[in-house]
Amino acid sequence: MHKIFSLSRKEQLAVQFILIAWACVVLIPLGVAVINSFKPNLGEVYRAPLALPSEWTWSNYAEAWVGANFGGYFLNSAIVSLSVVVIVCFCASTTAFVLVRMPFRGSALLFACFMIGVIIPIRLALAPLFTIVKGLGLLDTLTGLILVQSASMMPVAVFILTAFLKSVPSELEDAARMDGALPFQIYWRVVLPLIRPALATVALLSFVQAWNEYFLPLIFLQSSELYPLTLGIAEFRAQFSVQWHLMFAGILIMLAPTVIAFLLASRQFIEGLTQGGVKE
Amino acid sequence: MSSLDIKHLNKSYGSVQVLHDINLEIPENAFVVFVGPSGCGKSTLLRSIAGLEEIDSGEIILEGRDVAKEAPVDRDFAMVFQSYALYPQMTVRDNIGFALSVAGRPKAEIHRKVDEVAQMLRLTEYLDRKPADLSGGQRQRVAIGRAILRSPKAFLFDEPLSNLDAELRVDMRLQIAELRRQMSATFIYVTHDQVEAMTLADQIVVLRAGRIEQVGSPMELYHHPANSFVASFIGSPKMNLLSVADLGLAGESAATLGVRPEHLSIGADGALEGTIAAIENLGPVSYAYVDVRGARVTVQLPPAHGFALEEAVKIGWADDALHRFDAEGRRI
C-alpha cells in the first residue's frame, strides 16, 4: 500500500503510546470484571480488586445464571435480538432494493423520511409510539418490543444498504432480467449475495443495539418474566447490590453474545463499512 | 418477412430525446452492427430492443409480433454485456445455467445443456470456477455461453470486446464470427470499433445523435457513404474531407471533397502542395500526414517510400476516387 505520509521513529513511538494507552483505558475495566468474576468470595474482591483470584471458580456464573433467573432473561434477549436481526435485514434490504433499483414517484421522499429517522432519536416519538403499541394490544409482549426495536433500526439499515447497493453494477440485474428472473428472484438470487458484507454490518449493528437496549424494554414491558438481560441485570443489581463477584459474572454473561457476534462478523463488518467507497 | 422490424421508435431520458424516429429492418439471421461515436444512442437502441429500456413510442416487431411492451425474457433475445455481467457469487456452471434454473427446468437437463455449451466454447475445465478466477476472454466466453444456452431468436452484443486487450479482441472477434456460422440466429452488435463492424457485419447501421445516418453493407458504406459523417466514420485512417473553398479548388461544384488515403498519391503533377508533418510506418503500409494550407491530409504510401519529414510534396488523385458532398454534408 502506498504511504501518503511517513512517521519518524519518535512520532511512531508517540502514536503507539497513545494507542496502547487508549487500549488500556478500554480493556482495564473489562479485565477487572473478568478477574473478579472468577473470585470465590466478595472479600477477595474488596481486599485486592486488581489481583488474580486465589482460586479460579465458575460458581459465580452458575449462581448468577440460576439464582437470578438469567436463563430466562437471556432467552428473552436472544428472542428479541435475533428477531430484530431477521426483520431488519429482510425489510431493510428489500426496501433498499426497491429504492435504488425500482425508483417510483415519491421514492425520494420515502428515502428522506428514513434519513430523518437516522437523525431524530426514536425516544422523541415515544408517546405516540406507546399509544400505537397499546392500541395494537402489543404492550407488554415481546412481539411489540421486537417491532418497535426493528423500526428503530430501519433508518440506519436502509441508509447503509442503499449506499452499498448503489455500488453494485446494475448490469447484473439487467442480465438476470434477460435470463427471465422475476424481481424477487433478482433480489434473492443475485442482489442479496452481493450485498452480504453490508448485510452483515446491518445484522451486527441490529443485534448489538437490540441486545443492549435498556430504554425501550423498560417502557414497553411490564412483566418481569418477559424482561431481557438489560432489565434483568437491573433486578439483579437490586437483589445482589454488594455481591460484586456475582455482578461481574452477570455482566460478562450479558457481554458474551455481542463479543461472539462481532468476532463472527468482523471481517464482513469491516468490508461493509469500507466497500463502495472506491471503485475497483 | 424480416426477422426484426423497428418502426418509429422514440426514446427520451426526461426532456432529452436520445433516439429519434428509428426505422430499421433487420433480415432474418443477419449480423447487424450498430456503430457511431459515444453518446449516439447505439447502446440505448440495443437496450430498447432487449426490453431493458422502456421506449416512448414505436414498434419492435419480431416475426410479425410487436414485442415493444413485453418483458425482456418474453422477447426471446439473449444479451452479452460489455462488463460480462457474470454473477460473481456463482460458479461458471451456475452462471451459464442460470436462465434454465430460473425457468425451473430439471437439474439433469440444465447439467447436460451447460456441458454442451461449455464444450462448444472450450470452458469445460473452468465449470467449477468463479468468474473472479477467470481471465477477461474466458469471462466473455462464459457470458456468451449464458446467451447461447437459451437458444434465442437474436443475440444482442453490447460492446462485448471493449474490455479486452488488442490480441484477445482479435481472437474473440474470430470466435464470434465462428459462433455466428454455427448458430441460426440474428446477431445485433454494438461497437464503436469500426474494424469490428467492417469484419463482422452483413449490415452496418451508422448512428449519430440518436438518428440513423446510413444502413448498408460494409463495402457499400465504405465506397458510397451517404454523407460526410459516414465517410469520415467508416474507414481507418478516416477519409480526408477537403474544403473546396479553403483549398481554392477551381471549377468544383461541391462544398467538400472526400478522398480516402489509399486513393491519394504523391507525385510531380499533384494538385495540392504541402509539407509532410508526420510519417507512420506500419510495416505493410505507411501513412504520410501532409499539411496543406492549414488542413491535415492523410496519404497512404508504399512500405518502401523514401519520403522524409518536412519534405515539400504534391498530392494528386484520380477523379473517380472523389466523393462529393454539399454544404450540409450530403452526398452529391
Coordinates of C-alpha atoms in Angstrom, one line a residue:
Chain A
M1 CA 0.0 0.0 0.0
H2 CA 1.3 3.4 -0.9
K3 CA 2.1 5.6 2.1
I4 CA 0.7 9.1 1.9
F5 CA 3.0 10.2 4.7
S6 CA 5.6 8.5 6.9
L7 CA 6.4 9.0 10.6
S8 CA 9.7 9.4 12.2
R9 CA 10.7 6.9 14.9
K10 CA 9.8 9.3 17.7
E11 CA 6.5 10.0 16.1
Q12 CA 5.8 6.3 15.7
L13 CA 6.5 5.8 19.4
A14 CA 4.2 8.6 20.4
V15 CA 1.4 7.2 18.2
Q16 CA 1.9 3.7 19.6
F17 CA 1.9 5.1 23.2
I18 CA -1.4 6.9 22.6
L19 CA -2.9 3.8 21.0
I20 CA -1.7 1.5 23.8
A21 CA -2.9 3.9 26.5
W22 CA -6.3 4.1 24.9
A23 CA -6.5 0.3 24.6
C24 CA -5.7 0.1 28.4
V25 CA -8.5 2.6 29.2
V26 CA -10.9 0.3 27.3
L27 CA -9.6 -3.1 28.4
I28 CA -8.7 -2.5 32.1
P29 CA -12.4 -2.3 33.4
L30 CA -13.1 -5.4 31.3
G31 CA -10.1 -7.2 32.7
V32 CA -11.1 -6.2 36.3
A33 CA -14.6 -7.6 35.6
V34 CA -13.2 -10.9 34.3
I35 CA -10.7 -11.3 37.2
N36 CA -13.2 -10.6 39.8
S37 CA -15.9 -12.7 38.3
F38 CA -13.7 -15.8 39.0
K39 CA -13.0 -14.9 42.6
P40 CA -14.6 -17.3 45.2
N41 CA -15.9 -14.7 47.6
L42 CA -16.7 -11.0 48.0
G43 CA -13.9 -10.5 50.5
E44 CA -11.2 -11.1 47.8
V45 CA -12.9 -8.5 45.6
Y46 CA -12.7 -5.9 48.3
R47 CA -9.2 -6.8 49.5
A48 CA -7.4 -6.8 46.2
P49 CA -9.7 -5.8 43.3
L50 CA -6.8 -5.9 40.8
A51 CA -5.2 -9.1 42.0
L52 CA -5.7 -12.5 40.4
P53 CA -8.2 -14.9 42.2
S54 CA -6.7 -17.2 44.9
E55 CA -8.8 -19.9 43.4
W56 CA -10.4 -19.7 39.9
T57 CA -14.1 -20.7 40.1
W58 CA -17.0 -20.8 37.7
S59 CA -19.5 -20.9 40.5
N60 CA -20.3 -17.2 40.3
Y61 CA -21.5 -17.7 36.7
A62 CA -23.6 -20.7 37.7
E63 CA -25.1 -18.8 40.6
A64 CA -25.9 -15.7 38.5
W65 CA -27.4 -17.9 35.8
V66 CA -29.6 -19.9 38.1
G67 CA -30.1 -17.7 41.2
A68 CA -31.1 -14.6 39.3
N69 CA -33.1 -16.2 36.5
F70 CA -30.5 -15.2 34.0
G71 CA -31.5 -18.1 31.8
G72 CA -35.0 -16.6 31.3
Y73 CA -33.6 -13.1 30.7
F74 CA -31.0 -14.5 28.3
L75 CA -33.7 -16.3 26.3
N76 CA -35.9 -13.2 26.1
S77 CA -32.9 -11.2 24.9
A78 CA -32.0 -13.8 22.4
I79 CA -35.6 -14.0 21.0
V80 CA -35.8 -10.2 20.7
S81 CA -32.3 -9.7 19.2
L82 CA -32.5 -12.5 16.7
S83 CA -36.0 -11.5 15.6
V84 CA -34.9 -7.9 15.2
V85 CA -31.9 -9.0 13.1
V86 CA -34.1 -11.1 10.8
I87 CA -36.8 -8.5 10.4
V88 CA -34.4 -5.6 9.9
C89 CA -32.2 -7.5 7.4
F90 CA -35.2 -8.6 5.3
C91 CA -37.2 -5.4 5.5
A92 CA -34.2 -3.0 5.0
S93 CA -32.7 -5.0 2.1
T94 CA -36.0 -5.2 0.2
T95 CA -36.6 -1.5 0.9
A96 CA -33.1 -0.5 -0.3
F97 CA -33.5 -2.7 -3.4
V98 CA -36.8 -1.0 -4.3
L99 CA -35.5 2.5 -3.5
V100 CA -32.3 2.1 -5.5
R101 CA -33.3 -0.2 -8.4
M102 CA -37.1 0.5 -8.8
P103 CA -37.5 4.2 -8.1
F104 CA -41.1 5.4 -8.2
R105 CA -42.9 8.6 -7.7
G106 CA -42.3 9.5 -4.1
S107 CA -39.4 7.2 -3.5
A108 CA -37.0 10.1 -2.9
L109 CA -39.5 11.4 -0.3
L110 CA -39.6 8.0 1.3
F111 CA -35.8 7.8 1.4
A112 CA -35.8 11.3 3.0
C113 CA -38.2 10.0 5.7
F114 CA -35.7 7.2 6.5
M115 CA -32.9 9.8 6.7
I116 CA -35.0 11.8 9.2
G117 CA -35.2 8.6 11.2
V118 CA -31.4 8.5 11.3
I119 CA -31.2 12.0 12.7
I120 CA -34.1 12.0 15.1
P121 CA -33.9 9.5 18.0
I122 CA -36.9 7.2 18.4
R123 CA -37.2 8.3 22.0
L124 CA -38.6 11.6 20.9
A125 CA -41.5 9.8 19.4
L126 CA -42.1 7.7 22.4
A127 CA -45.6 9.0 23.4
P128 CA -47.2 8.3 20.0
L129 CA -45.3 5.0 19.8
F130 CA -46.6 3.9 23.1
T131 CA -50.2 4.8 22.1
I132 CA -49.8 2.8 18.8
V133 CA -48.3 -0.2 20.6
K134 CA -51.0 -0.1 23.2
G135 CA -53.7 0.3 20.5
L136 CA -52.5 -2.8 18.8
G137 CA -52.7 -4.7 22.0
L138 CA -48.9 -5.4 21.9
L139 CA -48.0 -3.7 25.2
D140 CA -46.1 -6.0 27.5
T141 CA -45.4 -8.5 24.7
L142 CA -42.1 -9.5 23.1
T143 CA -43.8 -9.0 19.7
G144 CA -44.4 -5.3 20.5
L145 CA -40.9 -4.8 21.7
I146 CA -39.5 -6.6 18.6
L147 CA -41.5 -4.5 16.2
V148 CA -40.5 -1.2 18.0
Q149 CA -36.8 -2.1 18.1
S150 CA -36.9 -3.3 14.5
A151 CA -38.5 0.0 13.4
S152 CA -35.9 2.0 15.4
M153 CA -33.1 0.2 13.5
M154 CA -34.6 0.5 10.0
P155 CA -33.4 4.0 9.1
V156 CA -29.7 3.3 9.7
A157 CA -30.1 -0.1 8.0
V158 CA -31.7 1.4 4.9
F159 CA -29.0 4.1 4.8
I160 CA -26.2 1.5 4.9
L161 CA -27.8 -0.8 2.4
T162 CA -28.8 1.8 -0.2
A163 CA -25.3 3.2 -0.1
F164 CA -23.9 -0.2 -0.7
L165 CA -26.4 -1.3 -3.3
K166 CA -25.6 1.8 -5.4
S167 CA -22.1 0.4 -5.8
V168 CA -23.3 -2.9 -7.2
P169 CA -23.4 -2.8 -11.0
S170 CA -26.9 -2.7 -12.4
E171 CA -25.9 -4.7 -15.4
L172 CA -26.0 -7.8 -13.2
E173 CA -29.7 -7.2 -12.6
D174 CA -30.2 -6.5 -16.4
A175 CA -28.6 -9.8 -17.1
A176 CA -30.9 -11.5 -14.6
R177 CA -33.9 -9.8 -16.2
M178 CA -32.7 -11.1 -19.6
D179 CA -32.4 -14.5 -18.1
G180 CA -36.1 -14.3 -17.0
A181 CA -35.7 -13.7 -13.3
L182 CA -38.6 -12.0 -11.6
P183 CA -37.9 -9.0 -9.2
F184 CA -37.9 -11.2 -6.1
Q185 CA -35.6 -13.8 -7.8
I186 CA -33.3 -11.0 -8.7
Y187 CA -33.3 -9.7 -5.1
W188 CA -32.9 -13.2 -3.6
R189 CA -30.5 -14.9 -6.0
V190 CA -28.4 -12.0 -7.5
V191 CA -28.6 -9.0 -5.2
L192 CA -28.7 -10.5 -1.7
P193 CA -25.4 -12.5 -2.1
L194 CA -23.7 -9.4 -3.4
I195 CA -24.7 -7.2 -0.5
R196 CA -23.6 -9.7 2.1
P197 CA -20.9 -7.5 3.7
A198 CA -23.4 -4.7 4.2
L199 CA -26.0 -7.1 5.4
A200 CA -23.5 -8.5 8.0
T201 CA -22.9 -4.9 9.1
V202 CA -26.6 -4.3 9.5
A203 CA -27.1 -7.6 11.3
L204 CA -24.3 -6.9 13.7
L205 CA -25.4 -3.4 14.5
S206 CA -29.1 -4.5 14.9
F207 CA -28.0 -7.4 17.2
V208 CA -25.8 -5.3 19.4
Q209 CA -28.4 -2.5 19.5
A210 CA -31.2 -4.8 20.4
W211 CA -29.2 -6.8 22.9
N212 CA -28.0 -3.8 24.8
E213 CA -31.3 -1.8 24.6
Y214 CA -32.5 -0.8 28.0
F215 CA -34.9 2.0 27.5
L216 CA -37.4 0.5 25.1
P217 CA -37.9 -2.7 27.1
L218 CA -38.4 -0.6 30.2
I219 CA -41.2 1.3 28.5
F220 CA -42.9 -1.5 26.6
L221 CA -42.6 -4.4 29.0
Q222 CA -44.1 -4.7 32.5
S223 CA -44.0 -8.4 33.3
S224 CA -40.6 -9.4 34.7
E225 CA -40.8 -12.8 33.0
L226 CA -40.5 -11.0 29.7
Y227 CA -37.5 -8.9 30.7
P228 CA -34.4 -9.1 28.6
L229 CA -30.9 -9.2 30.2
T230 CA -30.6 -5.4 30.3
L231 CA -33.6 -5.1 32.6
G232 CA -32.8 -8.4 34.3
I233 CA -29.4 -7.1 35.3
A234 CA -31.0 -4.1 36.9
E235 CA -33.2 -6.5 39.0
F236 CA -30.0 -8.4 39.8
R237 CA -28.3 -5.2 41.0
A238 CA -31.2 -4.6 43.4
Q239 CA -31.1 -8.2 44.6
F240 CA -27.3 -8.6 44.9
S241 CA -26.2 -4.9 45.3
V242 CA -23.0 -5.7 47.1
Q243 CA -22.2 -9.1 45.6
W244 CA -19.7 -7.7 43.1
H245 CA -18.2 -11.0 42.1
L246 CA -21.7 -12.2 41.1
M247 CA -22.4 -8.8 39.4
F248 CA -19.3 -9.1 37.3
A249 CA -20.2 -12.7 36.2
G250 CA -23.7 -11.4 35.2
I251 CA -22.3 -8.5 33.2
L252 CA -19.9 -10.9 31.4
I253 CA -22.7 -13.3 30.6
M254 CA -24.5 -10.4 29.0
L255 CA -21.5 -9.2 27.1
A256 CA -20.6 -12.6 25.7
P257 CA -23.1 -12.8 22.8
T258 CA -22.2 -9.4 21.4
V259 CA -18.5 -10.2 21.5
I260 CA -19.1 -13.6 19.8
A261 CA -21.3 -11.9 17.2
F262 CA -18.7 -9.3 16.5
L263 CA -15.9 -11.8 16.1
L264 CA -18.0 -13.9 13.7
A265 CA -19.0 -10.9 11.6
S266 CA -16.0 -8.6 12.0
R267 CA -14.4 -9.3 8.6
Q268 CA -17.7 -8.8 6.7
F269 CA -18.4 -5.9 9.0
I270 CA -15.3 -4.0 8.0
E271 CA -15.8 -4.8 4.3
G272 CA -19.4 -3.5 4.7
L273 CA -18.2 -0.2 6.1
T274 CA -15.4 0.4 3.6
Q275 CA -16.7 -1.3 0.3
G276 CA -18.2 1.1 -2.2
G277 CA -16.0 3.9 -1.2
V278 CA -13.7 3.3 -4.1
K279 CA -14.4 1.9 -7.5
E280 CA -12.3 -1.2 -8.0
Chain B
M1 CA -40.6 -11.1 -43.9
S2 CA -37.8 -9.5 -41.9
S3 CA -36.8 -11.1 -38.6
L4 CA -36.9 -7.8 -36.7
D5 CA -38.7 -4.7 -37.7
I6 CA -38.3 -1.4 -35.8
K7 CA -40.8 1.3 -36.6
H8 CA -40.8 4.9 -35.5
L9 CA -39.0 4.2 -32.3
N10 CA -38.5 7.2 -30.0
K11 CA -36.8 7.3 -26.6
S12 CA -36.2 10.1 -24.2
Y13 CA -34.5 10.5 -20.8
G14 CA -36.5 13.2 -19.2
S15 CA -36.6 16.1 -21.6
V16 CA -33.7 14.8 -23.6
Q17 CA -34.7 12.8 -26.6
V18 CA -31.9 10.2 -27.3
L19 CA -33.5 8.2 -30.2
H20 CA -35.4 10.0 -33.0
D21 CA -37.9 8.1 -35.1
I22 CA -35.7 5.0 -35.7
N23 CA -36.9 2.8 -38.6
L24 CA -34.9 -0.3 -39.3
E25 CA -35.5 -3.7 -40.9
I26 CA -33.1 -6.5 -39.8
P27 CA -33.3 -9.5 -42.0
E28 CA -33.5 -13.0 -40.5
N29 CA -30.2 -14.4 -39.4
A30 CA -28.3 -11.3 -40.3
F31 CA -25.3 -9.9 -38.4
V32 CA -26.1 -6.2 -37.9
V33 CA -23.7 -3.9 -36.3
F34 CA -24.7 -0.5 -34.8
V35 CA -21.8 1.9 -34.9
G36 CA -21.4 5.6 -34.0
P37 CA -19.5 7.9 -31.7
S38 CA -20.0 7.9 -27.9
G39 CA -23.4 9.1 -26.9
C40 CA -25.0 8.5 -30.3
G41 CA -27.7 6.2 -28.8
K42 CA -26.4 2.8 -30.2
S43 CA -26.4 1.1 -26.8
T44 CA -29.8 2.7 -25.9
L45 CA -31.2 1.4 -29.1
L46 CA -29.9 -2.1 -28.3
R47 CA -31.2 -2.0 -24.7
S48 CA -34.6 -0.8 -26.1
I49 CA -34.7 -3.8 -28.4
A50 CA -33.8 -6.0 -25.5
G51 CA -36.6 -4.5 -23.3
L52 CA -34.2 -3.1 -20.7
E53 CA -35.2 0.4 -21.6
E54 CA -38.8 1.5 -21.9
I55 CA -39.5 3.3 -25.2
D56 CA -41.7 6.4 -25.6
S57 CA -43.3 5.3 -28.8
G58 CA -42.8 2.9 -31.7
E59 CA -43.0 -0.8 -32.5
I60 CA -40.5 -3.6 -32.3
I61 CA -41.9 -6.3 -34.4
L62 CA -40.3 -9.7 -34.1
E63 CA -41.6 -12.1 -36.8
G64 CA -44.9 -10.2 -37.0
R65 CA -45.5 -9.7 -33.3
D66 CA -45.0 -6.4 -31.6
V67 CA -42.8 -7.1 -28.6
A68 CA -42.3 -3.4 -27.5
K69 CA -44.4 -3.8 -24.4
E70 CA -43.2 -7.3 -23.5
A71 CA -40.8 -8.2 -20.7
P72 CA -37.2 -8.9 -21.8
V73 CA -37.4 -12.6 -21.3
D74 CA -40.6 -12.9 -23.4
R75 CA -38.9 -11.3 -26.4
D76 CA -36.6 -14.3 -26.8
F77 CA -33.4 -12.3 -27.1
A78 CA -30.2 -13.0 -25.2
M79 CA -27.7 -10.3 -24.4
V80 CA -24.0 -10.2 -23.8
F81 CA -22.9 -7.1 -21.8
Q82 CA -19.7 -5.0 -22.0
S83 CA -18.8 -5.8 -18.4
Y84 CA -19.7 -9.5 -18.9
A85 CA -22.3 -9.1 -16.1
L86 CA -21.5 -12.5 -14.6
Y87 CA -22.9 -13.3 -11.2
P88 CA -19.7 -13.2 -9.0
Q89 CA -21.1 -15.5 -6.3
M90 CA -21.9 -18.3 -8.8
T91 CA -19.7 -20.8 -10.5
V92 CA -19.3 -20.8 -14.3
R93 CA -21.8 -23.7 -14.4
D94 CA -24.4 -21.8 -12.4
N95 CA -23.8 -18.7 -14.4
I96 CA -24.4 -20.4 -17.7
G97 CA -27.3 -22.4 -16.4
F98 CA -29.0 -19.5 -14.6
A99 CA -31.7 -18.9 -17.1
L100 CA -32.8 -22.5 -17.2
S101 CA -32.6 -22.7 -13.4
V102 CA -34.8 -19.6 -13.1
A103 CA -37.2 -21.2 -15.5
G104 CA -37.4 -24.2 -13.2
R105 CA -36.0 -26.8 -15.6
P106 CA -34.9 -30.2 -14.3
K107 CA -31.3 -30.2 -13.0
A108 CA -30.3 -33.1 -15.3
E109 CA -31.4 -31.1 -18.3
I110 CA -29.5 -28.0 -17.1
H111 CA -26.4 -30.0 -16.4
R112 CA -26.5 -31.6 -19.9
K113 CA -27.1 -28.3 -21.8
V114 CA -24.4 -26.5 -19.8
D115 CA -21.9 -29.2 -20.6
E116 CA -22.7 -28.9 -24.3
V117 CA -22.3 -25.2 -24.3
A118 CA -19.1 -25.4 -22.3
Q119 CA -17.6 -27.9 -24.7
M120 CA -18.5 -25.6 -27.6
L121 CA -16.8 -22.7 -26.0
R122 CA -13.9 -24.6 -24.6
L123 CA -15.0 -23.9 -21.0
T124 CA -15.4 -27.4 -19.7
E125 CA -12.3 -27.3 -17.4
Y126 CA -13.5 -24.0 -15.8
L127 CA -17.1 -25.0 -15.0
D128 CA -16.5 -25.1 -11.2
R129 CA -14.6 -21.9 -11.0
K130 CA -16.0 -18.5 -10.0
P131 CA -15.8 -15.6 -12.5
A132 CA -13.1 -13.9 -10.4
D133 CA -10.7 -16.8 -11.2
L134 CA -11.1 -16.4 -15.0
S135 CA -9.3 -14.2 -17.5
G136 CA -11.1 -11.5 -19.4
G137 CA -11.5 -13.7 -22.5
Q138 CA -12.8 -16.6 -20.5
R139 CA -15.3 -14.4 -18.7
Q140 CA -16.6 -13.1 -22.0
R141 CA -16.9 -16.7 -23.3
V142 CA -19.0 -17.5 -20.2
A143 CA -21.2 -14.6 -20.9
I144 CA -21.6 -15.8 -24.5
G145 CA -22.3 -19.3 -23.2
R146 CA -25.1 -17.9 -21.0
A147 CA -26.6 -16.3 -24.0
I148 CA -26.2 -19.4 -26.2
L149 CA -27.9 -21.7 -23.7
R150 CA -31.3 -20.0 -24.2
S151 CA -31.2 -20.6 -28.0
P152 CA -32.6 -17.2 -28.6
K153 CA -34.0 -15.8 -31.8
A154 CA -31.5 -13.0 -31.6
F155 CA -28.2 -12.3 -29.8
L156 CA -27.6 -8.8 -28.6
F157 CA -24.0 -7.8 -28.0
D158 CA -23.3 -4.5 -26.2
E159 CA -19.6 -3.7 -27.0
P160 CA -18.6 -7.2 -25.8
L161 CA -14.9 -6.8 -26.7
S162 CA -14.1 -3.4 -25.4
N163 CA -12.8 -4.6 -22.1
L164 CA -10.3 -7.0 -23.7
D165 CA -6.7 -6.3 -24.8
A166 CA -5.9 -5.9 -28.5
E167 CA -4.7 -9.5 -29.0
L168 CA -7.6 -11.1 -27.2
R169 CA -10.0 -8.9 -29.0
V170 CA -8.9 -10.2 -32.4
D171 CA -9.2 -13.8 -31.1
M172 CA -12.7 -13.2 -29.6
R173 CA -13.8 -11.5 -32.8
L174 CA -12.9 -14.6 -34.8
Q175 CA -14.8 -16.7 -32.2
I176 CA -17.9 -14.6 -32.5
A177 CA -17.7 -14.9 -36.3
E178 CA -17.4 -18.7 -35.9
L179 CA -20.3 -18.7 -33.5
R180 CA -22.4 -16.9 -36.0
R181 CA -21.7 -19.6 -38.6
Q182 CA -22.8 -22.3 -36.1
M183 CA -25.9 -20.6 -34.8
S184 CA -29.1 -20.0 -36.7
A185 CA -30.0 -16.6 -35.2
T186 CA -29.9 -12.9 -35.8
F187 CA -27.0 -11.0 -34.3
I188 CA -27.2 -7.4 -33.3
Y189 CA -23.9 -6.0 -32.2
V190 CA -23.0 -2.6 -30.8
T191 CA -19.4 -1.3 -31.1
H192 CA -17.5 1.9 -31.6
D193 CA -14.7 0.0 -33.2
Q194 CA -15.2 0.2 -36.9
V195 CA -12.8 -2.7 -37.6
E196 CA -15.2 -5.0 -35.7
A197 CA -18.0 -3.5 -37.6
M198 CA -16.4 -4.0 -41.0
T199 CA -15.2 -7.5 -40.3
L200 CA -18.3 -9.0 -38.6
A201 CA -21.2 -7.2 -40.2
D202 CA -23.5 -8.1 -43.0
Q203 CA -25.1 -4.8 -42.4
I204 CA -23.9 -1.7 -40.6
V205 CA -26.2 0.9 -39.1
V206 CA -24.4 4.2 -38.5
L207 CA -25.9 6.4 -35.8
R208 CA -25.3 10.0 -34.9
A209 CA -27.1 11.9 -32.2
G210 CA -29.9 9.4 -32.0
R211 CA -30.6 9.2 -35.7
I212 CA -29.7 6.7 -38.3
E213 CA -27.3 8.2 -40.8
Q214 CA -27.0 5.2 -43.2
V215 CA -27.7 1.5 -43.3
G216 CA -25.8 -0.8 -45.7
S217 CA -23.2 -3.4 -46.2
P218 CA -19.6 -2.6 -45.0
M219 CA -18.4 -2.1 -48.6
E220 CA -21.4 0.0 -49.5
L221 CA -20.7 2.3 -46.6
Y222 CA -17.1 2.4 -47.4
H223 CA -17.4 3.1 -51.1
H224 CA -20.7 5.1 -51.2
P225 CA -21.1 6.9 -47.9
A226 CA -24.4 8.8 -47.8
N227 CA -22.8 11.9 -46.1
S228 CA -19.6 13.3 -44.9
F229 CA -20.2 11.9 -41.3
V230 CA -20.4 8.3 -42.5
A231 CA -17.5 9.0 -44.9
S232 CA -15.3 10.1 -42.0
F233 CA -16.5 7.4 -39.6
I234 CA -16.1 4.4 -41.7
G235 CA -12.5 3.5 -42.7
S236 CA -9.2 3.7 -40.9
P237 CA -7.5 6.0 -41.3
K238 CA -10.5 8.0 -42.0
M239 CA -11.4 9.7 -45.3
N240 CA -9.8 13.1 -46.0
L241 CA -12.5 15.7 -46.2
L242 CA -11.2 18.7 -48.1
S243 CA -13.0 22.0 -48.1
V244 CA -13.1 23.3 -51.7
A245 CA -13.2 26.9 -50.5
D246 CA -10.2 26.6 -48.2
L247 CA -8.1 24.8 -50.8
G248 CA -9.1 27.1 -53.6
L249 CA -10.0 24.2 -56.0
A250 CA -11.4 25.9 -59.1
G251 CA -14.3 24.6 -61.1
E252 CA -15.6 22.4 -58.3
S253 CA -19.3 22.4 -57.6
A254 CA -19.1 20.5 -54.3
A255 CA -18.5 22.2 -50.9
T256 CA -16.4 19.3 -49.6
L257 CA -14.4 16.7 -51.4
G258 CA -13.8 13.3 -49.8
V259 CA -10.9 11.1 -50.8
R260 CA -9.5 8.1 -49.0
P261 CA -5.8 7.9 -48.1
E262 CA -5.3 5.0 -50.5
H263 CA -6.6 7.0 -53.4
L264 CA -4.1 9.8 -52.9
S265 CA -0.7 9.7 -54.4
I266 CA 2.4 11.9 -54.1
G267 CA 3.9 12.9 -57.4
A268 CA 5.1 15.7 -59.6
D269 CA 1.7 16.5 -61.1
G270 CA -0.3 16.7 -57.9
A271 CA -3.0 19.4 -57.5
L272 CA -2.2 20.2 -53.8
E273 CA 1.1 21.3 -52.5
G274 CA 2.1 20.6 -48.9
T275 CA 4.7 19.6 -46.4
I276 CA 5.0 16.2 -44.7
A277 CA 4.3 16.7 -41.0
A278 CA 4.5 13.1 -39.8
I279 CA 5.1 9.6 -41.2
E280 CA 3.8 6.4 -39.7
N281 CA 5.5 3.2 -40.9
L282 CA 3.2 0.3 -40.0
G283 CA 5.1 -2.4 -41.9
P284 CA 2.9 -3.5 -44.8
V285 CA 1.8 0.1 -45.4
S286 CA 2.9 3.6 -44.4
Y287 CA 0.9 6.9 -43.9
A288 CA 2.2 10.4 -44.5
Y289 CA 0.3 13.3 -42.8
V290 CA 0.7 16.3 -45.1
D291 CA -0.1 19.9 -44.1
V292 CA -1.9 21.6 -47.0
R293 CA -3.0 25.2 -46.4
G294 CA -3.9 24.6 -42.8
A295 CA -5.6 21.2 -43.4
R296 CA -4.1 17.8 -42.5
V297 CA -4.3 15.3 -45.3
T298 CA -3.5 11.6 -44.8
V299 CA -1.8 9.8 -47.8
Q300 CA -1.1 6.1 -48.0
L301 CA 2.4 5.3 -49.1
P302 CA 4.0 2.1 -50.2
P303 CA 6.2 0.4 -47.4
A304 CA 9.4 1.5 -49.1
H305 CA 8.5 5.1 -49.8
G306 CA 11.7 7.1 -49.3
F307 CA 9.9 10.3 -48.1
A308 CA 11.2 12.4 -45.2
L309 CA 9.7 14.8 -42.7
E310 CA 9.4 18.4 -43.7
E311 CA 9.7 17.4 -47.4
A312 CA 7.6 19.5 -49.7
V313 CA 5.3 17.3 -51.8
K314 CA 2.5 17.5 -54.3
I315 CA -0.6 15.4 -53.8
G316 CA -2.8 14.1 -56.6
W317 CA -5.8 11.8 -57.1
A318 CA -7.8 10.1 -59.7
D319 CA -11.1 11.9 -60.3
D320 CA -13.2 8.8 -60.0
A321 CA -11.9 8.3 -56.4
L322 CA -13.5 11.5 -55.2
H323 CA -16.7 11.7 -53.1
R324 CA -18.5 15.0 -53.4
F325 CA -20.6 16.5 -50.6
D326 CA -22.7 19.6 -50.5
A327 CA -22.6 22.3 -47.8
E328 CA -24.9 20.2 -45.5
G329 CA -22.6 17.2 -45.9
R330 CA -24.9 15.2 -48.1
R331 CA -23.5 13.2 -50.9
I332 CA -23.9 14.8 -54.4

